[in-house]
Amino acid sequence: MAEFGAVFTNQAEASAHIQFIYDEASGRVIYVNPAYEQVLYGSREHVNEELPDLLARLHPDDKAYLAHYLKLWRRGQMPDEVELRLQRPKQPDQWLCLTPHWEQTGAGTALLAGTLRDISVDKRYQQHADAFNTRKNATLEILSHDLSSTFVMVQQISSFLREEVPVEGHAADLLQALETTSQQSLHMIRELVNIEFLESANIDLKRERVEVGAALDPALEELQRRQDLLGHRFEYELPAEPVYAYLDVNKFTQVLNNLVGNAIKFTPDGGRITVQVEPGPDFVRIRVMDKGIGIPAELQPYLFERFTKARRVGLWGEEATGLGLVLCKTIVDWHQGTITVFSTEGQGTTFMIELPRASA
């Protein structure tokens, strides 16, 4: 047993991650390895003097979060990992991942042991990747609508000329080719957007605790920035205070883009589309509202069915696959949430998502 302890100690001493043991009764760290000095820039000998300052630097939103898990640990309910942020003056927050182990000794002493890994680089990489995907998906949805409108107009004009103007010979063939090419281009644009959404939905879910407003803001800001291209008034409202939920940000922004894309398809030019994010007691509510043509009551029960018979061509001829809303519901279900629809013909449609709210 002593030999095993020596092996463990040697391994901890050589680790690049912080290894520690904390005695709850005395409120003191009884062991910390050399990585503490590399990761948190402290001194092993003075770790207990430095501990109050470290705890004071915890992000305000993470203090209650950590306290919540401390209660669970005392009851033997151990999560695999907990992610926390340390604030640093004039620098980005430092992200740490805590892998805990709670031990009740025979003498009645409670020890919290664990590993602290600095995951700041991984977090920044993920945030940049999510921001890139968010801009890409929003841009695809906007361009698909904008280009679809153009090709539908070309298709309608060519069809009108071919039917109403006496055009024969080569000119008639050119008009027919123009109409056919426009139809094919419309199909290709929607196919591109649908493939992108389907591929994103098929990637494994990776949920993490995020501030919902901050996570969704880039996508919503991109849509608002390009509202002139959309031909609609686009507005969004975020909570005044931070609200947390466990999200796969990339997948969930795809849901948001898809719902806004649907609103665009069925709202006449100049109409208003609004996204609201608001907190509830134990949920986060997200509404996507439009002042469009609405959904007939007889179609509403079938909206979330695969290849639904409720699919309709958009106002500018955008095709529907019957998969978009069922994939949205699938992703919302993966997040343990619900999605419902409220619509009145001629007045507009609201899609409402409710997600479980994470601890503060």
Coordinates of C-alpha atoms in Angstrom, one line a residue:
M1 CA 0.0 0.0 0.0
A2 CA 2.8 2.4 0.9
E3 CA 4.4 1.6 -2.5
F4 CA 1.1 2.4 -4.3
G5 CA 1.0 5.7 -2.4
A6 CA 4.5 6.6 -3.5
V7 CA 3.6 5.8 -7.1
F8 CA 0.5 8.0 -6.9
T9 CA 2.5 10.8 -5.3
N10 CA 5.2 10.6 -8.0
Q11 CA 2.6 10.7 -10.7
A12 CA 0.9 13.7 -9.1
E13 CA 4.2 15.5 -8.7
A14 CA 4.9 15.1 -12.4
S15 CA 1.5 15.9 -13.7
A16 CA 1.0 19.0 -15.9
H17 CA -2.5 19.5 -14.3
I18 CA -3.2 20.7 -10.7
Q19 CA -3.7 17.8 -8.3
F20 CA -5.0 18.8 -4.9
I21 CA -6.5 17.5 -1.6
Y22 CA -8.7 19.9 0.4
D23 CA -9.8 19.3 4.0
E24 CA -13.3 20.7 4.5
A25 CA -13.2 20.7 8.3
S26 CA -10.1 22.9 8.6
G27 CA -10.7 24.8 5.3
R28 CA -7.2 24.1 4.2
V29 CA -5.4 22.6 1.2
I30 CA -3.3 19.7 2.6
Y31 CA -1.7 18.8 -0.7
V32 CA -1.1 20.5 -4.1
N33 CA 1.4 19.5 -6.7
P34 CA 3.9 21.7 -8.6
A35 CA 1.5 22.3 -11.5
Y36 CA -0.3 24.8 -9.2
E37 CA 2.6 27.2 -9.8
Q38 CA 2.5 26.8 -13.6
V39 CA -1.2 27.0 -14.0
L40 CA -2.3 29.5 -11.4
Y41 CA 1.0 31.2 -10.9
G42 CA 0.9 30.8 -7.1
S43 CA 3.3 29.3 -4.5
R44 CA 2.8 25.8 -3.2
E45 CA 4.0 26.9 0.2
H46 CA 1.5 29.7 0.4
V47 CA -1.5 28.1 -1.3
N48 CA -3.8 28.5 1.8
E49 CA -2.9 32.2 2.1
E50 CA -3.7 32.5 -1.7
L51 CA -6.9 30.5 -1.6
P52 CA -9.3 33.3 -0.6
D53 CA -8.0 35.5 -3.5
L54 CA -8.5 32.6 -5.9
L55 CA -12.1 32.0 -4.7
A56 CA -12.8 35.7 -4.9
R57 CA -11.7 35.6 -8.6
L58 CA -14.3 33.0 -9.5
H59 CA -16.7 34.4 -12.1
P60 CA -19.8 35.7 -10.2
D61 CA -22.1 33.4 -12.2
D62 CA -19.9 30.4 -11.2
K63 CA -19.9 30.9 -7.4
A64 CA -23.5 29.7 -6.9
Y65 CA -22.9 27.0 -9.5
L66 CA -19.9 25.6 -7.6
A67 CA -21.8 25.9 -4.3
H68 CA -24.6 23.8 -5.8
Y69 CA -22.2 21.0 -6.8
L70 CA -20.5 21.1 -3.4
K71 CA -23.9 20.2 -1.8
L72 CA -24.2 17.3 -4.3
W73 CA -20.7 16.1 -3.6
R74 CA -21.5 15.9 0.1
R75 CA -24.4 13.6 -0.7
G76 CA -22.2 11.4 -2.8
Q77 CA -23.6 12.7 -6.1
M78 CA -20.5 13.3 -8.1
P79 CA -20.6 14.8 -11.7
D80 CA -17.8 13.8 -13.9
E81 CA -16.5 17.3 -14.5
V82 CA -17.4 20.9 -13.6
E83 CA -16.1 23.9 -15.6
L84 CA -15.3 27.1 -13.9
R85 CA -14.0 30.6 -14.8
L86 CA -11.3 32.6 -13.0
Q87 CA -11.4 36.3 -13.8
R88 CA -8.0 38.0 -14.5
P89 CA -7.4 41.7 -14.7
K90 CA -7.3 43.0 -18.3
Q91 CA -7.2 39.4 -19.6
P92 CA -9.7 36.9 -20.8
D93 CA -11.2 34.6 -18.2
Q94 CA -9.2 31.5 -17.4
W95 CA -11.3 28.4 -17.9
L96 CA -10.6 25.4 -15.5
C97 CA -12.1 21.9 -15.6
L98 CA -12.5 20.3 -12.2
T99 CA -12.6 16.5 -11.9
P100 CA -13.6 16.0 -8.3
H101 CA -13.4 13.1 -5.8
W102 CA -15.1 13.4 -2.4
E103 CA -13.9 11.1 0.4
Q104 CA -15.3 10.6 3.9
T105 CA -12.6 9.2 6.1
G106 CA -13.0 7.0 9.1
A107 CA -12.4 9.8 11.5
G108 CA -15.4 11.7 10.1
T109 CA -13.2 14.1 8.0
A110 CA -14.4 15.0 4.6
L111 CA -11.7 15.4 1.9
L112 CA -12.2 16.9 -1.5
A113 CA -9.5 15.7 -3.9
G114 CA -9.4 16.4 -7.6
T115 CA -7.7 17.5 -10.8
L116 CA -7.8 21.0 -12.2
R117 CA -7.1 21.3 -15.9
D118 CA -6.6 24.7 -17.7
I119 CA -8.9 24.4 -20.7
S120 CA -8.8 28.1 -21.8
V121 CA -7.2 27.3 -25.2
D122 CA -9.8 24.6 -25.9
K123 CA -12.6 27.0 -24.9
R124 CA -11.3 29.8 -27.1
Y125 CA -10.9 27.5 -30.0
Q126 CA -14.4 26.2 -29.5
Q127 CA -15.8 29.7 -29.2
H128 CA -14.1 30.8 -32.4
A129 CA -15.3 27.6 -34.2
D130 CA -18.9 28.3 -33.0
A131 CA -18.7 31.9 -34.0
F132 CA -17.5 30.9 -37.5
N133 CA -20.2 28.3 -37.9
T134 CA -22.8 30.8 -36.7
R135 CA -21.8 33.4 -39.2
K136 CA -21.6 30.8 -42.0
N137 CA -25.1 29.3 -41.2
A138 CA -26.7 32.7 -40.9
T139 CA -25.1 33.9 -44.2
L140 CA -26.2 30.7 -46.0
E141 CA -29.8 31.2 -44.9
I142 CA -29.8 34.9 -45.9
L143 CA -28.1 34.3 -49.3
S144 CA -30.4 31.4 -50.0
H145 CA -33.4 33.6 -49.5
D146 CA -31.9 36.5 -51.4
L147 CA -30.8 34.4 -54.4
S148 CA -34.0 32.5 -54.4
S149 CA -36.0 35.7 -54.7
T150 CA -33.9 36.7 -57.7
F151 CA -34.2 33.4 -59.5
V152 CA -38.0 33.2 -58.8
M153 CA -38.3 36.7 -60.4
V154 CA -36.3 35.6 -63.4
Q155 CA -38.4 32.5 -63.7
Q156 CA -41.6 34.4 -63.5
I157 CA -40.5 37.0 -66.0
S158 CA -39.3 34.4 -68.5
S159 CA -42.5 32.4 -68.1
F160 CA -44.6 35.6 -68.6
L161 CA -42.7 36.6 -71.7
R162 CA -43.0 33.1 -73.2
E163 CA -46.8 33.0 -72.6
E164 CA -47.8 36.6 -73.3
V165 CA -45.3 37.8 -75.9
P166 CA -45.3 36.1 -79.4
V167 CA -41.7 34.8 -79.3
E168 CA -40.7 32.1 -81.7
G169 CA -37.6 30.2 -82.8
H170 CA -34.3 30.7 -81.0
A171 CA -35.6 33.4 -78.7
A172 CA -38.4 31.1 -77.4
D173 CA -35.8 28.4 -76.7
L174 CA -33.6 30.9 -74.8
L175 CA -36.6 31.9 -72.6
Q176 CA -37.4 28.3 -71.9
A177 CA -33.7 27.7 -71.0
L178 CA -33.8 30.7 -68.7
E179 CA -36.9 29.5 -66.9
T180 CA -35.5 25.9 -66.6
T181 CA -32.1 27.2 -65.3
S182 CA -33.9 29.4 -62.7
Q183 CA -35.9 26.4 -61.4
Q184 CA -32.7 24.3 -61.2
S185 CA -30.8 27.1 -59.4
L186 CA -33.6 27.4 -56.9
H187 CA -33.5 23.7 -56.2
M188 CA -29.7 23.7 -55.9
I189 CA -29.7 26.6 -53.4
R190 CA -32.2 24.9 -51.1
E191 CA -30.4 21.6 -51.4
L192 CA -27.2 23.2 -50.3
V193 CA -28.8 24.7 -47.2
N194 CA -30.7 21.5 -46.4
I195 CA -27.5 19.4 -46.7
E196 CA -25.6 21.7 -44.4
F197 CA -28.4 21.5 -41.8
L198 CA -28.7 17.7 -42.1
E199 CA -24.9 17.2 -41.7
S200 CA -24.8 19.5 -38.7
A201 CA -27.7 17.6 -37.1
N202 CA -25.9 14.2 -37.5
I203 CA -22.8 15.2 -35.6
D204 CA -22.7 14.0 -32.0
L205 CA -24.2 16.3 -29.5
K206 CA -21.7 18.3 -27.4
R207 CA -23.6 20.2 -24.7
E208 CA -21.9 22.6 -22.3
R209 CA -23.1 25.2 -19.8
V210 CA -23.3 28.5 -21.6
E211 CA -24.8 31.9 -21.1
V212 CA -27.7 31.7 -23.6
G213 CA -27.8 35.4 -24.6
A214 CA -24.1 35.5 -25.3
A215 CA -24.2 32.2 -27.2
L216 CA -27.1 33.2 -29.5
D217 CA -26.1 36.9 -30.0
P218 CA -23.6 36.4 -32.9
A219 CA -26.3 34.6 -35.0
L220 CA -29.0 37.1 -34.2
E221 CA -26.6 40.1 -34.7
E222 CA -25.7 38.7 -38.2
L223 CA -29.3 38.4 -39.1
Q224 CA -30.1 41.9 -38.0
R225 CA -27.0 43.3 -39.7
R226 CA -28.3 41.8 -43.0
Q227 CA -31.9 42.7 -42.7
D228 CA -31.7 45.0 -45.7
L229 CA -30.9 42.0 -47.8
L230 CA -33.8 40.1 -46.3
G231 CA -36.3 42.8 -47.1
H232 CA -37.8 42.4 -43.6
R233 CA -37.6 44.1 -40.3
F234 CA -35.6 41.8 -38.0
E235 CA -35.5 42.5 -34.2
Y236 CA -34.3 40.5 -31.3
E237 CA -34.4 40.8 -27.5
L238 CA -32.0 39.1 -25.0
P239 CA -32.3 38.9 -21.2
A240 CA -30.9 41.8 -19.2
E241 CA -29.2 39.3 -16.8
P242 CA -27.2 36.2 -17.6
V243 CA -29.2 33.1 -18.1
Y244 CA -27.5 29.7 -18.4
A245 CA -28.5 26.4 -20.1
Y246 CA -26.6 23.4 -21.4
L247 CA -26.4 23.8 -25.2
D248 CA -24.6 22.5 -28.2
V249 CA -24.2 26.0 -29.5
N250 CA -23.5 25.0 -33.1
K251 CA -26.6 22.7 -33.4
F252 CA -28.9 25.1 -31.5
T253 CA -28.0 28.1 -33.7
Q254 CA -28.9 25.9 -36.7
V255 CA -32.3 25.4 -35.2
L256 CA -32.6 29.2 -34.7
N257 CA -31.5 29.8 -38.3
N258 CA -33.9 27.3 -39.6
L259 CA -36.9 28.8 -37.7
V260 CA -35.9 32.3 -38.8
G261 CA -35.5 31.0 -42.4
N262 CA -39.0 29.6 -42.3
A263 CA -40.3 33.0 -41.0
I264 CA -38.5 34.7 -43.9
K265 CA -40.1 32.3 -46.4
F266 CA -43.7 33.0 -45.3
T267 CA -43.5 36.7 -44.4
P268 CA -44.1 39.3 -47.2
D269 CA -41.4 41.9 -47.8
G270 CA -41.4 44.6 -45.2
G271 CA -42.9 42.3 -42.5
R272 CA -41.5 42.0 -39.0
I273 CA -39.6 39.0 -37.6
T274 CA -38.7 39.0 -33.9
V275 CA -36.7 36.6 -31.7
Q276 CA -37.1 36.9 -28.0
V277 CA -35.0 35.1 -25.3
E278 CA -36.3 35.3 -21.8
P279 CA -35.8 33.5 -18.5
G280 CA -38.4 31.5 -16.6
P281 CA -38.2 30.0 -13.1
D282 CA -36.5 26.8 -14.3
F283 CA -36.4 27.2 -18.1
V284 CA -35.2 29.5 -20.8
R285 CA -37.9 30.5 -23.4
I286 CA -37.0 31.3 -27.0
R287 CA -39.7 32.7 -29.3
V288 CA -39.4 33.1 -33.1
M289 CA -42.3 35.3 -34.2
D290 CA -43.3 36.6 -37.6
K291 CA -46.2 38.7 -39.1
G292 CA -46.5 36.4 -42.1
I293 CA -49.2 34.5 -43.8
G294 CA -49.6 32.0 -40.9
I295 CA -50.2 28.3 -41.0
P296 CA -53.6 26.7 -41.8
A297 CA -55.0 25.1 -38.7
E298 CA -55.5 21.8 -40.4
L299 CA -51.7 21.6 -41.2
Q300 CA -50.4 22.5 -37.7
P301 CA -50.7 19.0 -36.1
Y302 CA -48.4 17.6 -38.9
L303 CA -45.6 20.2 -38.8
F304 CA -43.1 18.1 -36.9
E305 CA -43.6 14.9 -38.8
R306 CA -40.9 13.5 -41.1
F307 CA -41.6 14.4 -44.8
T308 CA -44.7 16.1 -43.5
K309 CA -47.7 16.8 -45.7
A310 CA -47.8 20.3 -44.1
R311 CA -44.8 21.4 -46.2
R312 CA -45.5 24.4 -48.4
V313 CA -43.7 26.4 -51.1
G314 CA -42.4 29.7 -49.8
L315 CA -43.8 33.1 -51.0
W316 CA -40.9 33.4 -53.4
G317 CA -41.0 29.8 -54.6
E318 CA -38.6 28.3 -52.0
E319 CA -39.0 24.5 -52.0
A320 CA -39.6 22.6 -48.8
T321 CA -38.2 19.1 -48.0
G322 CA -40.5 18.3 -45.0
L323 CA -37.4 17.7 -42.9
G324 CA -36.5 21.1 -41.4
L325 CA -39.0 21.3 -38.6
V326 CA -38.6 17.6 -37.6
L327 CA -34.9 18.1 -37.3
C328 CA -35.4 21.2 -35.2
K329 CA -37.7 19.2 -32.9
T330 CA -35.1 16.4 -32.7
I331 CA -32.3 18.8 -31.7
V332 CA -34.6 20.5 -29.1
D333 CA -35.5 17.1 -27.8
W334 CA -31.8 16.2 -27.4
H335 CA -31.5 19.3 -25.2
Q336 CA -34.4 18.0 -23.0
G337 CA -36.6 20.9 -24.3
T338 CA -39.9 21.4 -26.0
I339 CA -41.0 23.2 -29.2
T340 CA -44.5 24.3 -29.9
V341 CA -46.2 26.4 -32.6
F342 CA -49.0 29.0 -32.4
S343 CA -50.3 30.4 -35.7
T344 CA -53.3 32.2 -37.2
E345 CA -53.7 32.5 -40.9
G346 CA -53.2 36.1 -42.1
Q347 CA -51.7 37.2 -38.7
G348 CA -48.4 35.3 -38.3
T349 CA -46.7 32.4 -36.5
T350 CA -44.8 31.9 -33.3
F351 CA -42.5 29.0 -32.6
M352 CA -41.7 28.7 -28.9
I353 CA -38.8 26.7 -27.5
E354 CA -38.4 26.0 -23.8
L355 CA -35.1 24.6 -22.5
P356 CA -34.1 23.5 -19.0
R357 CA -32.3 26.3 -17.2
A358 CA -28.9 25.5 -15.7
S359 CA -27.8 26.4 -12.2
A360 CA -26.7 30.1 -11.9

